[in-house]
Short mmCIF file of C-alpha atoms in Angstrom, two decimals:
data_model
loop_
_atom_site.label_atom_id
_atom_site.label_comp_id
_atom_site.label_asym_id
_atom_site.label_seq_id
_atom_site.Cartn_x
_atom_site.Cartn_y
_atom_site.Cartn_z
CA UNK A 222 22.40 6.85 -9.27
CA UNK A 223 20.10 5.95 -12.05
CA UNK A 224 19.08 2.76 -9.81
CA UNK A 225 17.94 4.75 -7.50
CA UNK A 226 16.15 7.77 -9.22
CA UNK A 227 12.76 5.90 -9.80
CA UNK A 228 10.25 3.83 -7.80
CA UNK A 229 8.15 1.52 -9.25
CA UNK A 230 5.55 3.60 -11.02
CA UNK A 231 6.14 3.61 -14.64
CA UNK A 232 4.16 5.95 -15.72
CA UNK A 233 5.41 8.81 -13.41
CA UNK A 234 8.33 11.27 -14.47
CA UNK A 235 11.55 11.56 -13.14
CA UNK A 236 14.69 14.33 -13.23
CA UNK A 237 18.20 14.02 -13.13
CA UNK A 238 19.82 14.08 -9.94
CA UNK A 239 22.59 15.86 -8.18
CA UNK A 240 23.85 13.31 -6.30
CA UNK A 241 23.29 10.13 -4.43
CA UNK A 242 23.55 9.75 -0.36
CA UNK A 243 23.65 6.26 1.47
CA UNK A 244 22.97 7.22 4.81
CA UNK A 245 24.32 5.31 7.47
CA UNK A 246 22.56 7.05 10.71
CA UNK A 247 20.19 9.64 12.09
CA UNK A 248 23.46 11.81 12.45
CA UNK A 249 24.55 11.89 8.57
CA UNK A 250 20.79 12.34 7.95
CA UNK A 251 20.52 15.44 10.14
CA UNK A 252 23.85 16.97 8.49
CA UNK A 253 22.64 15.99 4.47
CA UNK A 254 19.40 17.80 5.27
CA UNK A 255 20.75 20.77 7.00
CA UNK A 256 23.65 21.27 4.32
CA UNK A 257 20.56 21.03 1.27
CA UNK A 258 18.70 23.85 3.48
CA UNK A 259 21.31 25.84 3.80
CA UNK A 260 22.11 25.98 -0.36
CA UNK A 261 18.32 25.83 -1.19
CA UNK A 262 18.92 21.77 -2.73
CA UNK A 263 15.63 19.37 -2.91
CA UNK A 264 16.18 16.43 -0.63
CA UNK A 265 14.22 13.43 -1.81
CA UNK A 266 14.14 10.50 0.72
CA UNK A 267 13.81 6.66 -0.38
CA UNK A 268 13.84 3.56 1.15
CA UNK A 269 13.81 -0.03 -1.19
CA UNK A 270 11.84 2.36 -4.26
CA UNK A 271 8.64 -0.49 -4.60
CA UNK A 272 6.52 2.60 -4.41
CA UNK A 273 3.77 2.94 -6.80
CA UNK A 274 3.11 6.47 -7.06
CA UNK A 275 6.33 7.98 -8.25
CA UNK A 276 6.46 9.43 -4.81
CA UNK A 277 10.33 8.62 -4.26
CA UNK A 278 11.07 9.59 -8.18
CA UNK A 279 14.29 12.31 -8.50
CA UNK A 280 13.30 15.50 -8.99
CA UNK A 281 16.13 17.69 -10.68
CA UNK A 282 19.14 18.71 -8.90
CA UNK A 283 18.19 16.76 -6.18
CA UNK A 284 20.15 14.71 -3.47
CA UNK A 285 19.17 11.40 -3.24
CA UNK A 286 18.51 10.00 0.14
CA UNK A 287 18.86 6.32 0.46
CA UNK A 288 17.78 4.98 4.10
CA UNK A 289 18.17 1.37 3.22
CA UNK A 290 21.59 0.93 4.62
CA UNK A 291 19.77 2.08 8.37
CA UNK A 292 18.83 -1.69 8.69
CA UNK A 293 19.40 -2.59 12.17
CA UNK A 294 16.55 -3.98 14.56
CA UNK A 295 17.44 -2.01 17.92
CA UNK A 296 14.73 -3.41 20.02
CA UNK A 297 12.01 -6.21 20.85
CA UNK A 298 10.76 -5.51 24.22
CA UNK A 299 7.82 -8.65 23.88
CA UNK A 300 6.71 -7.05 27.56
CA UNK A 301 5.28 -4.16 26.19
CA UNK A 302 4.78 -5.80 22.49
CA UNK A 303 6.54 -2.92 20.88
CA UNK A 304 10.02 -2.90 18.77
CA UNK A 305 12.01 0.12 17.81
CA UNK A 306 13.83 -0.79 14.32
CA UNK A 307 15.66 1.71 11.15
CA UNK A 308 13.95 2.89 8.22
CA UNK A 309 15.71 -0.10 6.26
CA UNK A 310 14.79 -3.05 7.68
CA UNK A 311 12.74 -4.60 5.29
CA UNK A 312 8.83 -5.58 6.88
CA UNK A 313 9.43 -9.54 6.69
CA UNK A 314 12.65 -9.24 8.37
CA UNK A 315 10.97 -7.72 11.21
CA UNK A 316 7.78 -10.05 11.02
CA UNK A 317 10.36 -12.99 11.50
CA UNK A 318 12.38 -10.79 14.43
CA UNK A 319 9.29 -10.32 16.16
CA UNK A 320 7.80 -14.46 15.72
CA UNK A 321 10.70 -15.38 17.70
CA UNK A 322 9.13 -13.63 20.27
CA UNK A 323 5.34 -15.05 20.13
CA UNK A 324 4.69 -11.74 18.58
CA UNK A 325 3.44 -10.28 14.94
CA UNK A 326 3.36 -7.20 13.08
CA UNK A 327 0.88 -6.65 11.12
CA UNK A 328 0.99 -4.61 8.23
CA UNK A 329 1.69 -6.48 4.96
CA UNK A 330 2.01 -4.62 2.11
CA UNK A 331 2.16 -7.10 -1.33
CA UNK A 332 6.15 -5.66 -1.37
CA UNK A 333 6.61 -6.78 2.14
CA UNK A 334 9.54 -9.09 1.13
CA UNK A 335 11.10 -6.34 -0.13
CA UNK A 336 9.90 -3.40 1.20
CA UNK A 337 11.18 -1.17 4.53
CA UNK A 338 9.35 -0.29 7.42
CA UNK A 339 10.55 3.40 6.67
CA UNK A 340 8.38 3.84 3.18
CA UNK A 341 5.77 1.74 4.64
CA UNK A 342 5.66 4.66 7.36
CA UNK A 343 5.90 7.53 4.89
CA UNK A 344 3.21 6.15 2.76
CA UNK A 345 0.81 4.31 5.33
CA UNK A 346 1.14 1.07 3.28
CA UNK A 347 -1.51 -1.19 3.64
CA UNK A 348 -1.68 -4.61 2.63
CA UNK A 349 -3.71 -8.02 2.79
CA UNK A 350 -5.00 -8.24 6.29
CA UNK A 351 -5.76 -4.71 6.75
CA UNK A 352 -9.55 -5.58 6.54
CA UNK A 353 -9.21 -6.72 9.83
CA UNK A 354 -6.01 -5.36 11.52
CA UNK A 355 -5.68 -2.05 9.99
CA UNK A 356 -2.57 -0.30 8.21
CA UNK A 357 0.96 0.85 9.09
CA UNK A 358 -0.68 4.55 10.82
CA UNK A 359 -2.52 2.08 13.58
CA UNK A 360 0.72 0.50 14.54
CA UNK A 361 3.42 3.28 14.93
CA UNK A 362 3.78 4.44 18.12
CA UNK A 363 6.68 6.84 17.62
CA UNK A 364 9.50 8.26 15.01
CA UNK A 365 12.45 9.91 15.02
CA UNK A 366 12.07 12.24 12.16
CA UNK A 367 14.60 14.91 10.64
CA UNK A 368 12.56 17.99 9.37
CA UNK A 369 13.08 20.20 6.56
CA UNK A 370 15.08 22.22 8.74
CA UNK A 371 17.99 19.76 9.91
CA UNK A 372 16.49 19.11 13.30
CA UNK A 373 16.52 15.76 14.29
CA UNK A 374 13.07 15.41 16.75
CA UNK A 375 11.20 12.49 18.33
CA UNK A 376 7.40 12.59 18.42
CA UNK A 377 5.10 10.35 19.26
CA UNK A 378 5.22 8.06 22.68
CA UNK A 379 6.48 4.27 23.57
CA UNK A 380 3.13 3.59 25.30
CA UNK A 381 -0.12 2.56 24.57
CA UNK A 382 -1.81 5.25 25.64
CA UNK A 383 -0.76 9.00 25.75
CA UNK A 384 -2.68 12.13 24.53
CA UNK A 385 -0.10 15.00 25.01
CA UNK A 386 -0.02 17.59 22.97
CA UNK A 387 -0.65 16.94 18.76
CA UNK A 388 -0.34 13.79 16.59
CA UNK A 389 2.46 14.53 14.95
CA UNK A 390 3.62 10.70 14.80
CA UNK A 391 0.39 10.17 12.86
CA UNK A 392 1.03 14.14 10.66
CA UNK A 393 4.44 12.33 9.41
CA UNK A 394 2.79 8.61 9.00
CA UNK A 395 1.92 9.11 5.22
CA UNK A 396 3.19 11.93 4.56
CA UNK A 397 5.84 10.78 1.80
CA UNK A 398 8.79 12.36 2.67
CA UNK A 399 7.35 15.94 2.22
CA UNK A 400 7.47 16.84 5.99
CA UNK A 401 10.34 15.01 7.50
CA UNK A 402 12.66 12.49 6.87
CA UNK A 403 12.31 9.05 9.21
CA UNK A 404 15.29 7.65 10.57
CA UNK A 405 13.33 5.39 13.35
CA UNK A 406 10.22 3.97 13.80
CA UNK A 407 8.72 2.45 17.33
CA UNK A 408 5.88 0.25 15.93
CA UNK A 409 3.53 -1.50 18.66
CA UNK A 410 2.97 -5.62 18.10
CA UNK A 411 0.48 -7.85 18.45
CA UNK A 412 0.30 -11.83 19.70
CA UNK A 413 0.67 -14.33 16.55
CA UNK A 414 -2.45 -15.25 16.06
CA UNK A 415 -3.43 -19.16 17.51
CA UNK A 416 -5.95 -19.96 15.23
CA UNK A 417 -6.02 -22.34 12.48
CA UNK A 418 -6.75 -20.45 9.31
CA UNK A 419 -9.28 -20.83 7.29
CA UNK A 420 -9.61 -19.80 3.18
CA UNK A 421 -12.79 -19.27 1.24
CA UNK A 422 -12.62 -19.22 -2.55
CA UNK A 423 -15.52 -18.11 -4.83
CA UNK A 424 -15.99 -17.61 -8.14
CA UNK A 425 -17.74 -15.41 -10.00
CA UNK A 426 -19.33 -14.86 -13.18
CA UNK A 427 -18.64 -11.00 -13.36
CA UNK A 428 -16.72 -7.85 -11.18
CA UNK A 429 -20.21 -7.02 -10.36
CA UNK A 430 -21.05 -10.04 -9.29
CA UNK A 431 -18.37 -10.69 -7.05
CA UNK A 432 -18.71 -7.34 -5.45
CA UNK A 433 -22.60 -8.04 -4.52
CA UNK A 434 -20.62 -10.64 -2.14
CA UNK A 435 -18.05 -8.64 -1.04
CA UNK A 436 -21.39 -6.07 0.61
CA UNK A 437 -23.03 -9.03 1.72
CA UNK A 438 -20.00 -10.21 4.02
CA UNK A 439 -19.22 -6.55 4.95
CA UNK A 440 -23.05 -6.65 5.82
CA UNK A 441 -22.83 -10.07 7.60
CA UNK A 442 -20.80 -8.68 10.36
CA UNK A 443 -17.80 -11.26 9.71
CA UNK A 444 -14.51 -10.08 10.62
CA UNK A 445 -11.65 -11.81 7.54
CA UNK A 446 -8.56 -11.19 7.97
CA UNK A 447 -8.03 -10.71 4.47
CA UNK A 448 -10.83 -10.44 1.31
CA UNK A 449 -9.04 -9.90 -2.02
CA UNK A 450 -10.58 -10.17 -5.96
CA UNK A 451 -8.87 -11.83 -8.47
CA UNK A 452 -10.37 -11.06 -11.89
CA UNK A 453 -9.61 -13.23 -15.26
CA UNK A 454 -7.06 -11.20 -16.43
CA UNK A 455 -4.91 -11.26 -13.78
CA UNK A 456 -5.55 -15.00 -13.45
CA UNK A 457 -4.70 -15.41 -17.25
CA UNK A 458 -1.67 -13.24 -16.71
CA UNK A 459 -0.02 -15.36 -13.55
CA UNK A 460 -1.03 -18.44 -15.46
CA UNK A 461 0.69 -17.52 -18.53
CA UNK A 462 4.11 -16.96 -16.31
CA UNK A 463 3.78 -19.58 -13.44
CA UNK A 464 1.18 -22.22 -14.86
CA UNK A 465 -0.47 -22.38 -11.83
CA UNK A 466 -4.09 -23.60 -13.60
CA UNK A 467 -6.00 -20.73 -12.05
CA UNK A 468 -7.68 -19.50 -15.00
CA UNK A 469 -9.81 -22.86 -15.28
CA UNK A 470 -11.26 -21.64 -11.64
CA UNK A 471 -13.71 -19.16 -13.14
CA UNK A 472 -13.64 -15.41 -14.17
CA UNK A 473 -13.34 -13.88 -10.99
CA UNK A 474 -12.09 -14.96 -7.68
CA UNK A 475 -12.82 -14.20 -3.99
CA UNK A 476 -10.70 -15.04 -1.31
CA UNK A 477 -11.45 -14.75 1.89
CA UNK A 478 -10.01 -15.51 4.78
CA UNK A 479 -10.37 -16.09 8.97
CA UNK A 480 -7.83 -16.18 11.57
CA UNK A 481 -10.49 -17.10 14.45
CA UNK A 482 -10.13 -20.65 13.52
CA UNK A 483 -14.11 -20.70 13.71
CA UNK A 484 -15.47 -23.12 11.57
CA UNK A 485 -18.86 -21.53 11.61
CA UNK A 486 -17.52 -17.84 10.77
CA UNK A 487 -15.91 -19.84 7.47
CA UNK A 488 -18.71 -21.75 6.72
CA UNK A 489 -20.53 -18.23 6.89
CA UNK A 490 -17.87 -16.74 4.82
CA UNK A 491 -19.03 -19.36 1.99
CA UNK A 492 -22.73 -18.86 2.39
CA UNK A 493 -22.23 -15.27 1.48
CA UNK A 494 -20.38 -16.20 -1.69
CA UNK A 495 -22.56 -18.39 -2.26
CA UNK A 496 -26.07 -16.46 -1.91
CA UNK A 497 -24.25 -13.46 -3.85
CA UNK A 498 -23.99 -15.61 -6.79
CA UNK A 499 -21.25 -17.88 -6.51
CA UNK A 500 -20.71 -20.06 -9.14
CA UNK A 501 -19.35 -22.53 -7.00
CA UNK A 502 -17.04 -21.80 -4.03
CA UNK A 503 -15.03 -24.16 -1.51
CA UNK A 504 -13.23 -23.75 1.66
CA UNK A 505 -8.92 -25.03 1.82
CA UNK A 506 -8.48 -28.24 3.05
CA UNK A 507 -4.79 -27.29 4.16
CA UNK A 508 -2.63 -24.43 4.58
CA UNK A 509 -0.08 -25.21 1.82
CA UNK A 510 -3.38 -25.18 -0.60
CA UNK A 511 -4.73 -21.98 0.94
CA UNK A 512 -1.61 -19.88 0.62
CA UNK A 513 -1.11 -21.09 -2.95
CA UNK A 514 -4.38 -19.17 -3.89
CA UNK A 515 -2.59 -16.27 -1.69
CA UNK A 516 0.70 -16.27 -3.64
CA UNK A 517 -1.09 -15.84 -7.13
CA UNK A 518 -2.78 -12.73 -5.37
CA UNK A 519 0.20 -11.65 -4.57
CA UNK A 520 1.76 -12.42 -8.45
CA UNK A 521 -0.40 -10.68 -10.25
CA UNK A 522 0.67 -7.43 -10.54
CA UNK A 523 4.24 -8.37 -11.97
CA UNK A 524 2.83 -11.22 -14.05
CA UNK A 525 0.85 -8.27 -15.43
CA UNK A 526 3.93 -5.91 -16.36
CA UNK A 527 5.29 -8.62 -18.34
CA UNK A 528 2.30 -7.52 -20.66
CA UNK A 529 3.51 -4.27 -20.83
CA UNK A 530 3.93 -0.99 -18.40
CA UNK A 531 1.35 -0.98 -16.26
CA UNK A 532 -0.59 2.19 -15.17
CA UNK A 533 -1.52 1.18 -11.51
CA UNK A 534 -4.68 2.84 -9.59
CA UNK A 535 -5.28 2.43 -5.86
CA UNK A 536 -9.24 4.01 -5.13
CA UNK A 537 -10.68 3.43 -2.36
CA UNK A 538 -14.59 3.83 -1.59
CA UNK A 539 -17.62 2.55 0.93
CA UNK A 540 -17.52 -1.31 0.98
CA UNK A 541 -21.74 -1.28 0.51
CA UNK A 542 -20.59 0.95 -2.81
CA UNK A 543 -17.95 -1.67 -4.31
CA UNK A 544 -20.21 -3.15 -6.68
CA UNK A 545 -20.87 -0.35 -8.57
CA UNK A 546 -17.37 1.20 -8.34
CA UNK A 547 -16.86 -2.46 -10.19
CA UNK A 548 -19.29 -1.65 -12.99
CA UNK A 549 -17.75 2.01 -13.76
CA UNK A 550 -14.21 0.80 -13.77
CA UNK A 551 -15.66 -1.48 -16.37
CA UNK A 552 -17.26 1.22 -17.99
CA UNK A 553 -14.17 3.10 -18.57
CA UNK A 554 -12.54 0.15 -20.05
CA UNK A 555 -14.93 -0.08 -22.37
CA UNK A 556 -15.46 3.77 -23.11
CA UNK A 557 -11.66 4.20 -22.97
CA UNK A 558 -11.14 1.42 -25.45
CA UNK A 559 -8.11 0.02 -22.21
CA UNK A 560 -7.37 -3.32 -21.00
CA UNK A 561 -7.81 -2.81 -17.25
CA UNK A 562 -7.57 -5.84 -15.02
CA UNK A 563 -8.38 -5.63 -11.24
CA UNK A 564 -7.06 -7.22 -8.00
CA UNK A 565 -8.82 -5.23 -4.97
CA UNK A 566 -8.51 -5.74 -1.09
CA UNK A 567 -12.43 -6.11 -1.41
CA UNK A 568 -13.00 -6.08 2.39
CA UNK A 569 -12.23 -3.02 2.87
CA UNK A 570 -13.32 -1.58 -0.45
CA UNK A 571 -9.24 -0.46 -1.69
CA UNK A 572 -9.65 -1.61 -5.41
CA UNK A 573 -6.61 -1.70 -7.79
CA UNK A 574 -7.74 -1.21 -11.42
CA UNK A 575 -4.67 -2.14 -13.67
CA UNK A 576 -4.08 -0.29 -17.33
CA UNK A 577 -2.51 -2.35 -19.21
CA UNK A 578 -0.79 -0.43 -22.53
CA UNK A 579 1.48 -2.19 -25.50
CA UNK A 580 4.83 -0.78 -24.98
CA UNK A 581 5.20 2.07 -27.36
CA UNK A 582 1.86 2.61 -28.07
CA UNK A 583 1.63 6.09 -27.49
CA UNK A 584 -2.32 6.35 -28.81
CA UNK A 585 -3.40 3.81 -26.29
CA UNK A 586 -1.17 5.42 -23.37
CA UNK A 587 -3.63 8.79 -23.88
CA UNK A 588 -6.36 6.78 -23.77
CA UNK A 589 -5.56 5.14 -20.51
CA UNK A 590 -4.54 8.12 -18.60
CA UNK A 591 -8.06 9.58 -19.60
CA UNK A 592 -9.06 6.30 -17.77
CA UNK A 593 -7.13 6.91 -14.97
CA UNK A 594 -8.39 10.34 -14.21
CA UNK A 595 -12.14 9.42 -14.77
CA UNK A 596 -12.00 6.01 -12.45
CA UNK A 597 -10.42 9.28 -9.91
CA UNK A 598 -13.07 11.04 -10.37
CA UNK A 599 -15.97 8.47 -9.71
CA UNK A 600 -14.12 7.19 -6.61
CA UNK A 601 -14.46 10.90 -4.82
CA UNK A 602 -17.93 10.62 -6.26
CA UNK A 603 -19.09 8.10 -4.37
CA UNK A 604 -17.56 9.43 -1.81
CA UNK A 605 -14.40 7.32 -1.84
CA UNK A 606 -10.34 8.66 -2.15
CA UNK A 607 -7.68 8.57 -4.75
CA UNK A 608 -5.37 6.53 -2.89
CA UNK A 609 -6.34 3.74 -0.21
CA UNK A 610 -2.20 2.86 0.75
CA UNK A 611 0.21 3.69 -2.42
CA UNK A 612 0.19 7.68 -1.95
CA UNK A 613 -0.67 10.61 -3.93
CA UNK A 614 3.28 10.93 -5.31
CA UNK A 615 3.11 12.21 -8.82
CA UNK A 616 0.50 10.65 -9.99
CA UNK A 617 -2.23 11.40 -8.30
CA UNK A 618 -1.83 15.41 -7.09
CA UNK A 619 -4.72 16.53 -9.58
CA UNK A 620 -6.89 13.45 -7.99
CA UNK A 621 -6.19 14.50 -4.55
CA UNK A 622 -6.91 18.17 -5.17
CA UNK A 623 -9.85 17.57 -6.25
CA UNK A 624 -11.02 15.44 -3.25
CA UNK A 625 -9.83 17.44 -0.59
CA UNK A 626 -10.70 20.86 -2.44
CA UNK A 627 -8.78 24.51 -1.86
CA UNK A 628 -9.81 25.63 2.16
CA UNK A 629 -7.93 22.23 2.97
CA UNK A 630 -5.20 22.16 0.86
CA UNK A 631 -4.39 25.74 2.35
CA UNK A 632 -3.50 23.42 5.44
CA UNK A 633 -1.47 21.26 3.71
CA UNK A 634 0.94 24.03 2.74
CA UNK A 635 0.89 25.98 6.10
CA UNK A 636 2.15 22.49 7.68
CA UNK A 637 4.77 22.13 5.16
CA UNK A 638 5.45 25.57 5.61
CA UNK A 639 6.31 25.08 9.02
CA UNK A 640 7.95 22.01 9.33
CA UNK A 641 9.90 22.55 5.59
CA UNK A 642 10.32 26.53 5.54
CA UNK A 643 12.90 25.91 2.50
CA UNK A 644 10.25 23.64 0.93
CA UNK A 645 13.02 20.99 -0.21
CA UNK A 646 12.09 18.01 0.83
CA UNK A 647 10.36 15.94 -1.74
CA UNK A 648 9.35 19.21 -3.49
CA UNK A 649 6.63 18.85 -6.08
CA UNK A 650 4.63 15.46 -4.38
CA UNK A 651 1.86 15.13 -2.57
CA UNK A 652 0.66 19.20 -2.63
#
């Protein structure tokens, strides 16, 4: 059980549970949930636990509802790009399902060799090439859900159009658990892409700097398929562990990328590095060497937790506003006396500051939660949100209060309300 009563948030509490479910269909989901309603007992639902918001976490007394064991793919219908799959299967084990088929899913959260389609669904994870292709919400079609009342219910459609009635595919899409319980998802697909692709690196003499480039290629009217920031202390950190050299490349990096395989939209890609301030910059001259620099994106959030527990944000504002969401994260750091490093899907302005504390340190911890709630606060400022893909969980449910405010939380509950009368599933997240 205690494997199971945590995701991957640190810094977010967790009770003691009552027990510990491995669910092995929609059926034995339907009858745990209705048996908690009946005798008032918190459900909380989890998939592979990579979460980052504590949003899967045990609450006490609490049955624990692991999905991962649902891991069958039950359909590829390539004529209609769509495939209907359980909450387990992990997202590269349906990438490579679908390939087979000339066909891709999208969504690629930095877990994605590890984590399911199900909490990709209940958190709308993101990932790399969201930029360009959007996140998990764009690509389910339909659910079977179990809500808070033991009803097990289908919403949403298997076509690519249809307008009947409410969203309610979308209303459980991010909704972590708190309004029903997935136990299958119908996601639509696209072609793999044909093109050759192409990766941009720039580097940067400052966070500021390298956000001035990130606005001029949102400004440019290029379309990447991925734009990610590197800064020089996540570079240190993945050197440190894999000795990969990147640290000589400068103190921060941009990487860009395009699918098109158009060698002018690259070659644009570069100028904008380069006219933002790019200390020098360079396109790959083969894939292996482009997803290298992808890989140490990819690293350096656990090379960083080998530094010591790692207080993760996930703020997301206008791209045109990146540069100076750059230069208060900074701020704090320095006002906060923190070390924060930062890895950011730039493109689409989702930054991930990183807090860094000394394990045991409990002086420094205070001091980087007061971080954490300030960089919150300057994100809904500029007119950004607490959390671009990882969820509002535990952490983040004073952040999201304040950005949505009182009139609209009052909607929050009355959904919950309806779709959870006994209010026990994943009670306490979210709202």
């Amino acid at each position: 059980m205690a494997a199971h009563a945590r995701d991957q948030a640190a810094w977010a509490p967790e009770g003691t549970a009552l027990a510990l479910v491995r669910a092995r269909s929609a059926e034995q989901v339907r009858d745990v949930v209705a048996l908690c309603a009946e005798h008032g007992v918190p459900v909380v639902p989890r998939g592979a636990g990579t979460g980052l918001s504590g949003g899967a976490n045990a609450v006490d007394g609490c049955v624990l509802l692991a999905l991962g064991g649902m891991d069958r793919v039950l359909e590829i219908d390539a004529a209609e790009q769509i495939a209907v799959v359980q909450p387990g299967v992990v997202n590269d084990r349906l990438r490579e399902a679908v390939a087979e088929h000339g066909l891709w899913y999208p969504p690629d959260p930095a877990s994605s060799p590890w984590s399911t389609i199900g909490g990709n669904a209940a958190t709308n994870a993101g990932g790399v090439c969201c930029v360009k292709y959007g996140v998990t919400r764009d690509y389910v079609l339909g659910l079977q859900v179990v809500t808070g009342t033991g009803r097990l219910v289908r919403v949403g459609r298997r076509t690519r159009k249809g307008v009947a009635g409410y969203d309610l595919a979308g209303l459980f899409v991010g909704s972590e658990g708190t309004l029903g319980v997935i136990t299958e998802v119908t996601v639509r697909l696209l072609p793999l892409p044909r093109g050759t692709p192409r990766t941009v690196v720039g580097a940067f003499g400052s966070l500021v700097a390298a956000g001035e480039a990130v606005a001029a290629v949102a400004a440019s009217g290029i379309a990447p398929s991925a734009l990610e920031l590197v800064d020089r202390y996540c570079l240190r950190a993945v050197d440190d562990w894999k000795n990969m050299g990147l640290a000589d490349l400068g103190d921060v990096l941009l990487l860009g990328r395009v699918d098109s395989g158009d060698e002018d939209e690259a070659a644009l890609l570069q100028r904008c590095f380069d006219e933002a301030g790019a200390g020098w910059s360079t396109r790959s001259t083969d894939a292996e060497e482009a997803e290298a620099l992808f890989a140490a994106r990819r690293l350096a959030y656990p090379a960083l937790e080998r530094l010591g527990p790692v207080l993760t944000e996930d703020v997301c504002v206008p791209r045109g506003l990146v540069p100076r969401m750059l230069g208060r994260i900074e701020e704090h750091a320095r006002i906060h006396g923190v070390h924060v490093a930062n890895i950011a899907h730039a493109g689409d302005g989702n930054l991930h500051p990183l807090i860094v504390v000394p394990a045991g340190d409990e002086a420094a911890r205070a001091r980087a939660q007061a971080a954490f709630e300030a960089i919150l606060d300057d994100a809904i400022a500029l007119g950004g949100t607490v959390t671009g893909e990882h969820g509002v969980g535990l952490l983040k449910r004073r952040g999201m209060h304040a950005e949505v405010g009182e009139d609209v939380l009052e909607l929050h509950r009355a959904v919950k309300a309806a779709l959870d009368p006994a209010g026990i599933l994943n009670p306490g997240k979210v709202i």
